[in-house]
Short mmCIF file of C-alpha atoms in Angstrom, two decimals:
data_model
loop_
_atom_site.label_atom_id
_atom_site.label_comp_id
_atom_site.label_asym_id
_atom_site.label_seq_id
_atom_site.Cartn_x
_atom_site.Cartn_y
_atom_site.Cartn_z
CA UNK R 1 0.32 0.28 -0.09
CA UNK R 2 1.72 3.25 -1.05
CA UNK R 3 2.66 6.11 2.25
CA UNK R 4 -0.77 8.70 2.38
CA UNK R 5 1.01 11.89 1.18
CA UNK R 6 2.37 9.88 -2.32
CA UNK R 7 -0.89 8.44 -2.72
CA UNK R 8 -2.68 12.08 -3.12
CA UNK R 9 0.60 13.66 -4.37
CA UNK R 10 -0.57 11.25 -7.19
CA UNK R 11 -3.71 12.92 -6.70
CA UNK R 12 -2.90 15.59 -7.53
CA UNK R 13 -0.87 14.99 -11.20
CA UNK R 14 -4.47 13.03 -12.09
CA UNK R 15 -5.97 16.23 -11.83
CA UNK R 16 -3.45 18.69 -13.14
CA UNK R 17 -3.03 16.41 -16.27
CA UNK R 18 -7.06 15.75 -16.68
CA UNK R 19 -8.62 18.72 -16.29
CA UNK R 20 -5.01 21.63 -16.92
CA UNK R 21 -3.35 19.62 -19.58
CA UNK R 22 -6.46 17.22 -21.78
CA UNK R 23 -4.57 14.43 -21.85
CA UNK R 24 -6.66 11.37 -21.99
CA UNK R 25 -7.10 8.50 -19.24
CA UNK R 26 -5.33 6.46 -20.87
CA UNK R 27 -2.33 9.12 -21.28
CA UNK R 28 -2.28 10.30 -17.46
CA UNK R 29 -2.82 6.17 -16.05
CA UNK R 30 0.36 5.65 -17.87
CA UNK R 31 2.41 8.93 -16.62
CA UNK R 32 1.59 8.43 -12.67
CA UNK R 33 1.96 4.33 -13.30
CA UNK R 34 -1.97 4.74 -11.98
CA UNK R 35 -4.88 1.92 -13.56
CA UNK R 36 -6.98 3.87 -16.02
CA UNK R 37 -10.23 2.60 -13.71
CA UNK R 38 -8.29 4.70 -10.63
CA UNK R 39 -8.06 7.55 -12.77
CA UNK R 40 -11.83 7.81 -14.02
CA UNK R 41 -12.53 7.37 -10.64
CA UNK R 42 -10.30 10.06 -9.06
CA UNK R 43 -11.55 13.13 -12.05
CA UNK R 44 -15.41 11.88 -10.74
CA UNK R 45 -14.57 12.45 -7.91
CA UNK R 46 -12.81 15.63 -7.93
CA UNK R 47 -16.25 16.90 -10.54
CA UNK R 48 -19.00 15.85 -8.01
CA UNK R 49 -17.02 17.83 -5.12
CA UNK R 50 -16.70 21.20 -7.82
CA UNK R 51 -13.18 21.05 -7.83
CA UNK R 52 -10.89 22.30 -11.10
CA UNK R 53 -7.08 22.96 -11.69
CA UNK R 54 -5.32 24.98 -10.14
CA UNK R 55 -7.13 23.31 -7.52
CA UNK R 56 -7.79 26.84 -4.64
CA UNK R 57 -4.04 27.70 -2.87
CA UNK R 58 -5.89 26.46 1.05
CA UNK R 59 -6.14 23.59 0.14
CA UNK R 60 -3.64 20.48 1.49
CA UNK R 61 -3.58 17.33 1.28
CA UNK R 62 -5.91 17.05 4.55
CA UNK R 63 -8.45 19.07 2.97
CA UNK R 64 -8.72 17.28 -0.66
CA UNK R 65 -8.79 14.08 0.92
CA UNK R 66 -11.74 15.74 2.69
CA UNK R 67 -13.33 16.65 -0.30
CA UNK R 68 -12.42 13.92 -2.49
CA UNK R 69 -14.49 10.49 0.04
CA UNK R 70 -16.28 12.62 2.37
CA UNK R 71 -17.98 9.54 3.78
CA UNK R 72 -21.76 8.86 2.95
CA UNK R 73 -22.73 8.28 6.33
CA UNK R 74 -20.66 8.01 10.24
CA UNK R 75 -19.27 5.63 10.82
CA UNK R 76 -21.02 3.03 13.12
CA UNK R 77 -20.11 3.30 17.73
CA UNK R 78 -19.33 -0.23 18.54
CA UNK R 79 -19.34 -1.24 22.66
CA UNK R 80 -15.82 -0.59 24.05
CA UNK R 81 -15.01 -3.79 26.29
CA UNK R 82 -13.68 -2.83 30.07
CA UNK R 83 -10.35 -3.31 29.02
CA UNK R 84 -9.28 -4.18 32.84
CA UNK R 85 -11.76 -6.14 33.63
CA UNK R 86 -10.43 -8.35 30.53
CA UNK R 87 -6.96 -7.65 31.55
CA UNK R 88 -7.55 -8.98 34.91
CA UNK R 89 -9.95 -12.40 33.77
CA UNK R 90 -6.57 -12.81 31.42
CA UNK R 91 -4.37 -14.15 34.14
CA UNK R 92 -6.84 -16.76 35.65
CA UNK R 93 -6.56 -20.30 34.17
CA UNK R 94 -7.55 -21.39 30.97
CA UNK R 95 -8.93 -17.73 29.67
CA UNK R 96 -8.12 -17.15 26.98
CA UNK R 97 -8.86 -13.50 24.60
CA UNK R 98 -11.34 -15.53 22.43
CA UNK R 99 -13.78 -16.85 24.99
CA UNK R 100 -13.21 -13.65 26.22
CA UNK R 101 -14.86 -12.40 22.47
CA UNK R 102 -17.52 -14.84 22.71
CA UNK R 103 -18.95 -13.32 26.49
CA UNK R 104 -18.71 -10.15 25.02
CA UNK R 105 -20.81 -10.96 21.72
CA UNK R 106 -23.12 -12.25 24.07
CA UNK R 107 -23.69 -9.11 25.51
CA UNK R 108 -23.34 -7.00 22.96
CA UNK R 109 -24.10 -8.72 19.36
CA UNK R 110 -23.52 -5.51 17.30
CA UNK R 111 -19.86 -5.19 18.99
CA UNK R 112 -16.27 -5.91 17.85
CA UNK R 113 -14.75 -8.42 15.42
CA UNK R 114 -13.35 -10.87 16.91
CA UNK R 115 -9.91 -8.70 14.98
CA UNK R 116 -10.64 -5.73 15.84
CA UNK R 117 -11.04 -6.77 19.71
CA UNK R 118 -6.76 -8.80 20.01
CA UNK R 119 -6.66 -5.37 18.12
CA UNK R 120 -7.61 -2.51 20.80
CA UNK R 121 -7.14 -4.91 23.80
CA UNK R 122 -2.96 -5.21 22.75
CA UNK R 123 -3.06 -1.00 21.69
CA UNK R 124 -4.75 -1.02 25.55
CA UNK R 125 -1.78 -3.06 26.74
CA UNK R 126 0.69 -1.53 25.39
CA UNK R 127 0.65 2.00 27.38
CA UNK R 128 0.14 -0.61 30.44
CA UNK R 129 4.53 -0.89 32.27
CA UNK R 130 7.05 -4.79 30.76
CA UNK R 131 6.42 -6.40 33.86
CA UNK R 132 1.70 -6.32 33.62
CA UNK R 133 2.95 -7.34 29.51
CA UNK R 134 3.38 -10.13 31.04
CA UNK R 135 0.65 -12.76 31.41
CA UNK R 136 1.42 -14.76 34.13
CA UNK R 137 -1.78 -17.74 35.48
CA UNK R 138 -3.48 -17.36 38.53
CA UNK R 139 -1.02 -19.46 41.42
CA UNK R 140 0.94 -21.09 39.00
CA UNK R 141 4.08 -19.31 39.63
CA UNK R 142 5.64 -18.45 42.88
CA UNK R 143 9.61 -15.97 42.01
CA UNK R 144 12.26 -16.22 44.62
CA UNK R 145 15.90 -13.84 45.11
CA UNK R 146 17.91 -12.61 47.21
CA UNK R 147 18.66 -8.34 46.25
CA UNK R 148 22.13 -7.63 46.09
CA UNK R 149 22.23 -4.37 48.84
CA UNK R 150 21.87 -6.22 52.74
CA UNK R 151 20.16 -4.82 56.34
CA UNK R 152 22.97 -3.84 59.57
CA UNK R 153 22.70 -4.91 62.69
CA UNK R 154 23.77 -3.53 65.15
CA UNK R 155 25.39 -4.25 68.78
CA UNK R 156 23.38 -2.74 71.49
CA UNK R 157 25.90 -2.48 73.84
CA UNK R 158 29.34 -1.33 71.97
CA UNK R 159 27.05 0.48 68.74
CA UNK R 160 29.15 -2.51 66.80
CA UNK R 161 27.57 -3.47 63.40
CA UNK R 162 27.97 -7.38 64.06
CA UNK R 163 25.53 -9.25 61.43
CA UNK R 164 25.16 -7.68 57.25
CA UNK R 165 21.36 -9.05 56.66
CA UNK R 166 20.30 -10.74 53.77
CA UNK R 167 16.63 -10.10 52.47
CA UNK R 168 14.92 -13.15 51.17
CA UNK R 169 11.82 -11.87 48.68
CA UNK R 170 9.08 -13.50 47.13
CA UNK R 171 6.32 -12.73 44.67
CA UNK R 172 3.44 -13.96 42.97
CA UNK R 173 3.62 -14.12 39.34
CA UNK R 174 -0.42 -13.31 39.15
CA UNK R 175 -1.04 -10.46 41.29
CA UNK R 176 2.43 -8.95 42.60
CA UNK R 177 1.73 -10.79 46.49
CA UNK R 178 5.00 -9.46 48.18
CA UNK R 179 6.99 -11.45 50.89
CA UNK R 180 9.83 -10.42 52.53
CA UNK R 181 12.33 -11.74 55.57
CA UNK R 182 15.56 -11.71 56.84
CA UNK R 183 17.76 -14.11 57.55
CA UNK R 184 21.61 -14.19 58.60
CA UNK R 185 22.75 -15.10 55.33
CA UNK R 186 22.33 -16.83 51.80
CA UNK R 187 23.23 -20.06 52.63
CA UNK R 188 20.71 -23.55 51.90
CA UNK R 189 19.17 -23.73 55.52
CA UNK R 190 18.42 -19.83 55.85
CA UNK R 191 16.97 -20.53 51.35
CA UNK R 192 15.18 -23.44 52.45
CA UNK R 193 13.27 -21.45 55.48
CA UNK R 194 13.16 -18.77 53.29
CA UNK R 195 10.06 -20.98 50.96
CA UNK R 196 8.59 -22.29 53.63
CA UNK R 197 7.87 -19.66 55.44
CA UNK R 198 6.86 -17.59 52.20
CA UNK R 199 4.16 -21.11 51.65
CA UNK R 200 2.69 -20.99 55.19
CA UNK R 201 2.50 -17.22 54.56
CA UNK R 202 0.13 -16.70 51.31
CA UNK R 203 -0.93 -19.69 52.87
CA UNK R 204 -0.74 -21.92 49.02
CA UNK R 205 1.83 -23.00 47.05
CA UNK R 206 1.65 -22.03 43.54
CA UNK R 207 2.51 -24.27 41.08
CA UNK R 208 6.36 -23.78 40.46
CA UNK R 209 9.07 -21.52 42.13
CA UNK R 210 10.83 -20.40 39.86
CA UNK R 211 14.43 -19.18 41.72
CA UNK R 212 17.84 -17.42 40.27
CA UNK R 213 20.99 -19.78 39.51
CA UNK R 214 22.13 -19.13 43.88
CA UNK R 215 24.51 -22.04 44.41
CA UNK R 216 22.01 -22.72 47.54
CA UNK R 217 19.59 -24.14 45.20
CA UNK R 218 21.20 -24.26 41.98
CA UNK R 219 24.17 -26.89 42.40
CA UNK R 220 24.66 -26.79 39.08
CA UNK R 221 23.78 -24.27 36.43
CA UNK R 222 22.97 -25.59 33.45
CA UNK R 223 20.61 -23.39 30.39
CA UNK R 224 19.06 -27.34 29.66
CA UNK R 225 19.29 -29.48 31.95
CA UNK R 226 19.99 -27.66 35.79
CA UNK R 227 21.11 -29.34 38.84
CA UNK R 228 18.41 -28.70 41.81
CA UNK R 229 19.41 -28.94 45.01
CA UNK R 230 18.72 -31.79 46.82
CA UNK R 231 18.37 -30.12 49.85
CA UNK R 232 15.48 -27.95 48.05
CA UNK R 233 14.17 -30.31 45.09
CA UNK R 234 13.38 -32.50 48.80
CA UNK R 235 10.96 -29.17 49.96
CA UNK R 236 9.85 -28.51 46.58
CA UNK R 237 8.43 -31.73 46.27
CA UNK R 238 6.82 -31.04 49.80
CA UNK R 239 4.21 -28.50 48.48
CA UNK R 240 4.26 -30.24 45.86
CA UNK R 241 6.19 -27.29 43.77
CA UNK R 242 7.90 -28.44 40.69
CA UNK R 243 11.64 -25.58 40.77
CA UNK R 244 11.80 -24.93 37.49
CA UNK R 245 15.79 -22.30 37.50
CA UNK R 246 16.14 -18.96 34.99
CA UNK R 247 18.06 -19.62 32.73
CA UNK R 248 21.77 -17.56 32.79
CA UNK R 249 22.16 -14.02 31.88
CA UNK R 250 18.49 -13.80 30.96
CA UNK R 251 16.44 -11.65 33.62
CA UNK R 252 12.92 -12.16 31.70
CA UNK R 253 12.39 -15.54 32.84
CA UNK R 254 11.85 -13.72 36.30
CA UNK R 255 11.20 -10.50 35.74
CA UNK R 256 9.17 -10.71 38.13
CA UNK R 257 11.64 -11.61 41.10
CA UNK R 258 12.87 -7.88 39.74
CA UNK R 259 10.79 -6.37 40.49
CA UNK R 260 10.27 -8.13 42.99
CA UNK R 261 13.73 -6.75 44.54
CA UNK R 262 13.42 -3.34 43.62
CA UNK R 263 9.57 -3.09 45.26
CA UNK R 264 11.83 -4.86 47.74
CA UNK R 265 15.59 -2.07 48.35
CA UNK R 266 13.28 0.32 47.45
CA UNK R 267 10.77 1.01 50.15
CA UNK R 268 11.95 -1.53 52.30
CA UNK R 269 15.94 -1.59 52.17
CA UNK R 270 15.92 2.76 50.90
CA UNK R 271 13.06 3.73 54.08
CA UNK R 272 15.07 0.62 57.37
CA UNK R 273 18.22 2.84 56.38
CA UNK R 274 18.14 5.24 58.48
CA UNK R 275 16.41 3.17 61.10
CA UNK R 276 18.97 1.09 63.73
CA UNK R 277 17.73 -2.67 64.61
CA UNK R 278 19.93 -4.53 66.93
CA UNK R 279 18.45 -8.74 65.94
CA UNK R 280 17.46 -10.30 63.63
CA UNK R 281 13.38 -9.98 65.58
CA UNK R 282 13.14 -6.81 65.54
CA UNK R 283 13.92 -6.17 62.01
CA UNK R 284 11.28 -8.70 61.02
CA UNK R 285 8.72 -7.39 62.67
CA UNK R 286 9.38 -3.70 61.32
CA UNK R 287 9.55 -5.73 57.42
CA UNK R 288 6.56 -7.06 58.51
CA UNK R 289 4.12 -3.88 59.04
CA UNK R 290 6.29 -1.82 55.78
CA UNK R 291 5.07 -5.99 53.67
CA UNK R 292 1.19 -4.20 55.23
CA UNK R 293 1.39 -1.61 53.26
CA UNK R 294 3.33 -3.11 50.26
CA UNK R 295 0.81 -4.89 49.22
CA UNK R 296 -2.02 -2.96 50.56
CA UNK R 297 -0.99 0.62 48.08
CA UNK R 298 -3.04 1.12 45.27
CA UNK R 299 -2.04 0.59 41.70
CA UNK R 300 -1.14 3.47 39.26
CA UNK R 301 -2.94 2.69 35.73
CA UNK R 302 -5.13 -0.39 37.22
CA UNK R 303 -7.34 -0.10 39.51
CA UNK R 304 -6.91 -3.05 42.67
CA UNK R 305 -4.29 -3.64 44.70
CA UNK R 306 -1.47 -6.67 45.05
CA UNK R 307 -3.50 -7.51 48.46
CA UNK R 308 -6.55 -6.81 46.49
CA UNK R 309 -6.06 -9.26 43.73
CA UNK R 310 -4.11 -11.92 45.87
CA UNK R 311 -7.63 -12.25 47.98
CA UNK R 312 -9.31 -13.06 44.83
CA UNK R 313 -7.03 -14.75 42.04
CA UNK R 314 -3.40 -16.26 43.12
CA UNK R 315 -5.49 -17.38 47.45
CA UNK R 316 -7.91 -19.17 45.61
CA UNK R 317 -6.10 -20.97 43.11
CA UNK R 318 -2.88 -21.85 45.39
CA UNK R 319 -3.26 -25.06 46.14
CA UNK R 320 -3.59 -26.31 50.59
CA UNK R 321 -0.10 -26.81 52.47
CA UNK R 322 0.18 -30.58 53.01
CA UNK R 323 -0.83 -30.87 57.18
CA UNK R 324 3.04 -30.66 58.70
CA UNK R 325 5.23 -28.07 57.72
CA UNK R 326 9.14 -29.52 55.85
CA UNK R 327 11.64 -31.24 58.05
CA UNK R 328 14.58 -29.69 56.82
CA UNK R 329 17.26 -32.21 55.70
CA UNK R 330 20.79 -32.00 54.77
CA UNK R 331 22.09 -34.69 52.55
CA UNK R 332 26.11 -37.05 52.20
CA UNK R 333 26.65 -39.28 50.19
CA UNK R 334 28.62 -41.93 52.19
CA UNK R 335 30.65 -45.27 52.28
CA UNK R 336 30.04 -48.55 53.63
CA UNK R 337 32.50 -49.56 56.45
CA UNK R 338 33.98 -52.88 56.34
CA UNK R 339 31.89 -53.03 59.97
CA UNK R 340 28.91 -52.32 58.16
CA UNK R 341 28.59 -48.56 60.22
CA UNK R 342 28.27 -45.09 57.82
CA UNK R 343 29.76 -41.68 59.99
CA UNK R 344 28.33 -39.35 60.60
CA UNK R 345 30.98 -36.48 60.09
CA UNK R 346 29.62 -33.12 62.81
CA UNK R 347 28.06 -35.76 65.20
CA UNK R 348 30.70 -38.51 64.79
CA UNK R 349 28.05 -40.36 65.35
CA UNK R 350 29.15 -43.89 63.39
CA UNK R 351 24.97 -45.30 62.36
CA UNK R 352 24.20 -50.05 60.82
CA UNK R 353 23.19 -50.26 57.63
CA UNK R 354 22.27 -53.86 56.03
CA UNK R 355 26.20 -55.43 56.13
CA UNK R 356 25.54 -56.35 52.78
CA UNK R 357 26.26 -52.87 52.21
CA UNK R 358 29.66 -52.96 52.31
CA UNK R 359 31.36 -50.99 50.78
CA UNK R 360 29.03 -49.93 48.60
CA UNK R 361 28.31 -45.87 48.26
CA UNK R 362 24.65 -44.94 49.97
CA UNK R 363 22.90 -41.87 50.10
CA UNK R 364 22.62 -40.29 53.95
CA UNK R 365 19.62 -37.78 55.09
CA UNK R 366 20.16 -35.70 58.15
CA UNK R 367 17.57 -34.44 59.70
CA UNK R 368 17.48 -32.06 63.63
CA UNK R 369 15.90 -36.21 64.95
CA UNK R 370 16.41 -38.78 62.36
CA UNK R 371 18.90 -40.83 59.49
CA UNK R 372 17.91 -41.92 57.60
CA UNK R 373 20.11 -44.22 54.57
CA UNK R 374 19.63 -44.87 50.44
CA UNK R 375 20.80 -46.34 48.50
CA UNK R 376 19.51 -46.53 44.55
CA UNK R 377 16.57 -45.08 45.63
CA UNK R 378 15.08 -47.07 48.35
CA UNK R 379 16.09 -46.64 52.28
CA UNK R 380 17.59 -49.21 53.73
CA UNK R 381 18.21 -48.25 57.66
CA UNK R 382 16.49 -45.50 59.62
CA UNK R 383 17.49 -44.37 62.80
CA UNK R 384 17.72 -41.94 65.98
CA UNK R 385 19.79 -39.37 65.62
CA UNK R 386 23.02 -39.30 68.59
CA UNK R 387 24.30 -36.20 68.67
CA UNK R 388 26.86 -37.96 70.32
CA UNK R 389 30.20 -39.04 68.84
CA UNK R 390 29.13 -43.55 68.95
CA UNK R 391 28.14 -46.20 67.25
CA UNK R 392 24.14 -47.70 66.79
CA UNK R 393 23.51 -50.63 65.68
CA UNK R 394 19.70 -52.49 64.62
CA UNK R 395 21.25 -56.02 65.21
CA UNK R 396 18.72 -56.20 61.69
CA UNK R 397 21.67 -55.29 59.71
CA UNK R 398 24.46 -57.59 61.49
CA UNK R 399 26.05 -60.95 60.07
CA UNK R 400 24.06 -64.40 61.43
CA UNK R 401 27.84 -64.86 63.35
CA UNK R 402 27.80 -61.13 64.39
CA UNK R 403 24.72 -61.36 65.81
CA UNK R 404 24.82 -63.94 68.29
CA UNK R 405 28.46 -62.44 69.62
CA UNK R 406 26.04 -59.42 70.48
CA UNK R 407 23.46 -60.69 72.26
CA UNK R 408 25.89 -62.43 75.09
CA UNK R 409 25.86 -60.09 78.26
CA UNK R 410 28.68 -58.95 80.73
CA UNK R 411 26.01 -61.82 83.89
CA UNK R 412 25.69 -64.51 80.92
CA UNK R 413 29.73 -64.15 79.86
CA UNK R 414 29.92 -64.70 83.86
CA UNK R 415 27.61 -67.15 84.51
CA UNK R 416 29.12 -69.17 81.98
CA UNK R 417 32.34 -69.51 82.73
CA UNK R 418 30.96 -70.50 86.18
CA UNK R 419 30.81 -73.75 84.64
CA UNK R 420 34.64 -74.03 84.65
CA UNK R 421 35.18 -72.76 88.03
CA UNK R 422 35.09 -69.97 90.61
CA UNK R 423 38.82 -69.38 89.20
CA UNK R 424 37.93 -68.91 85.58
CA UNK R 425 34.32 -66.69 86.48
CA UNK R 426 36.47 -64.96 88.79
CA UNK R 427 38.65 -64.36 86.10
CA UNK R 428 36.51 -62.86 83.19
CA UNK R 429 35.05 -60.37 85.08
CA UNK R 430 37.61 -59.30 86.59
CA UNK R 431 39.20 -58.62 82.59
CA UNK R 432 35.48 -57.05 82.35
CA UNK R 433 35.52 -55.45 85.54
CA UNK R 434 38.75 -53.30 84.31
CA UNK R 435 38.21 -52.33 80.36
CA UNK R 436 36.31 -48.75 80.14
CA UNK R 437 32.93 -50.52 78.70
CA UNK R 438 32.42 -54.35 79.64
CA UNK R 439 31.64 -54.83 75.98
CA UNK R 440 35.39 -54.68 75.53
CA UNK R 441 36.67 -56.88 77.40
CA UNK R 442 33.23 -59.92 75.95
CA UNK R 443 36.54 -61.19 72.65
CA UNK R 444 39.67 -61.95 76.13
CA UNK R 445 36.74 -63.02 78.12
CA UNK R 446 34.95 -65.65 74.59
CA UNK R 447 38.68 -66.46 73.75
CA UNK R 448 39.46 -68.27 77.47
CA UNK R 449 36.73 -69.80 77.53
CA UNK R 450 37.09 -70.93 74.10
CA UNK R 451 41.06 -72.17 75.13
CA UNK R 452 38.23 -74.71 77.96
CA UNK R 453 37.41 -76.51 74.38
CA UNK R 454 41.74 -76.82 73.04
CA UNK R 455 43.24 -77.82 77.00
CA UNK R 456 40.10 -79.31 78.69
CA UNK R 457 38.09 -77.57 81.88
CA UNK R 458 40.46 -78.36 84.58
CA UNK R 459 43.69 -76.82 83.04
CA UNK R 460 41.54 -73.74 82.32
CA UNK R 461 40.66 -73.57 86.01
CA UNK R 462 44.34 -74.70 87.29
CA UNK R 463 45.29 -72.19 84.35
CA UNK R 464 43.03 -69.38 85.10
CA UNK R 465 44.11 -70.02 88.81
CA UNK R 466 47.28 -69.22 88.58
CA UNK R 467 46.66 -65.75 86.56
CA UNK R 468 44.30 -64.42 89.31
CA UNK R 469 47.25 -65.83 91.41
CA UNK R 470 50.20 -63.70 89.50
CA UNK R 471 47.83 -61.01 88.96
CA UNK R 472 48.13 -61.31 85.11
CA UNK R 473 44.17 -60.31 84.07
CA UNK R 474 44.33 -61.34 80.42
CA UNK R 475 44.12 -64.06 77.48
CA UNK R 476 46.74 -64.12 76.57
CA UNK R 477 48.50 -65.21 79.64
CA UNK R 478 46.28 -68.07 80.73
CA UNK R 479 47.05 -69.10 77.06
CA UNK R 480 51.09 -68.22 77.82
CA UNK R 481 50.06 -71.00 80.53
CA UNK R 482 48.17 -73.40 79.43
CA UNK R 483 50.60 -74.63 75.87
CA UNK R 484 54.19 -74.03 78.64
CA UNK R 485 52.08 -76.46 81.16
CA UNK R 486 53.12 -74.43 84.56
CA UNK R 487 49.47 -75.27 85.29
CA UNK R 488 51.37 -78.67 86.11
CA UNK R 489 53.15 -76.59 88.26
CA UNK R 490 52.91 -75.71 91.73
CA UNK R 491 52.46 -71.98 92.90
CA UNK R 492 54.57 -72.48 96.94
CA UNK R 493 57.78 -70.65 95.46
CA UNK R 494 56.02 -68.39 93.14
CA UNK R 495 52.79 -67.47 96.50
CA UNK R 496 56.34 -66.51 98.69
CA UNK R 497 57.27 -64.51 96.51
CA UNK R 498 54.28 -63.07 95.58
CA UNK R 499 53.04 -62.75 99.23
CA UNK R 500 55.71 -61.63 100.92
CA UNK R 501 58.09 -58.28 100.33
CA UNK R 502 61.94 -58.51 101.33
CA UNK R 503 62.49 -56.36 104.24
CA UNK R 504 64.35 -52.64 103.60
CA UNK R 505 64.58 -48.52 104.44
CA UNK R 506 62.88 -48.47 100.66
CA UNK R 507 59.93 -50.81 101.12
CA UNK R 508 57.44 -48.44 103.86
CA UNK R 509 54.34 -50.78 102.74
CA UNK R 510 50.15 -49.70 102.85
CA UNK R 511 50.62 -47.84 106.65
CA UNK R 512 52.68 -44.92 105.05
CA UNK R 513 50.48 -44.07 102.39
CA UNK R 514 47.06 -43.61 105.10
#
């Protein structure tokens, strides 16, 4: 289609050549490169309008167009839809422009055709800011991020700055409903806690969580398959959310988060710049007050506020929260040692797994109260968490031979030793009594009793009696006595040596130390 100023110039040429030069319609058509029928059409309209050549000097292009192409009847006035209501309705899930046009034509049968309806809506929407023009479905997305700015916390006594608090920001895509909370840092524990508190603030969970490539949330950024932190992913699954990290260097993927961060920087961080806080709790109370003001502040270009849009659009579409709040869990990989235990190093505690998994790699999930161990995505062990150094062993994880050994108790071992004789029972009791823990003497005691199978119970009783007399409480001593046949020898001479001490000035006796 020719430009308007070019078309009007050709019309003037047609009138000049036809009326002043007297050229035929075909000659005029070839001169101005227009169809003959068009030349005839222009000259007929000029005669009907009472125009000849030269044209009046005060007749500009607009005036000439009005004289030649005056409409016989004014254009029909069509009912104008409520574009703001159309804009808000489009945020509801499943609502399209086609559906809204059908509803508009049901009320106004003489209204705009579909193409004009869409054109007028897009023209109206262009006057909104870039963020408001995006279409976000109610209850679909929550955008989260940490701003770069921090809020200082001061010591109440010295006045020194003790902390630069990080501000966690969450915003719902449809209503732009804002949540913010200050934390110690951007570490995983606070990242996950911020999400949990935000969902409880919203009283529901959206379908998708859009986050930046923060290390606490995304362990390995990738354009197509980012690796989400296991704890973050488990929290999202607990609340039936999908995590979709924004692409690197693509700020439009999280434009809502950027606008929410900007809002928090301007109306929370900047507004609190002259206030001094001595604790996170004090700061978060002040932030909650500002959130009420921000969310109830009226929009400039559409009716309502973030609070009113949240109540009417997002809140009804959010999924209900689970009955139990998510319990923060950390994940570790570990290799099962030869004693079928894995170590949780921060507590220096060892937990058992089925002995068949020796040398296998397992995933360990640790919460404040429980330790769960997974192999090939299947839970193979679960223990109550013990924060003290030591061992937690489930007998079901032990081989049969180890379970038999674990069934022994000090009293049971001593009772078994009494079947051999009093000296054997006394020696076994002494061995267990002299260990820091009785179980540490089980192996020695059981070894001594097995010597009775090799040398006979009579010789074992005599060897234990001899070991008691020389106060040698160990398996090696009893074994040496039996190997060398010392259990057959008399103890008289050696007893005298053991029972009597030589008379000497350097031998002070027990009375000296009373």
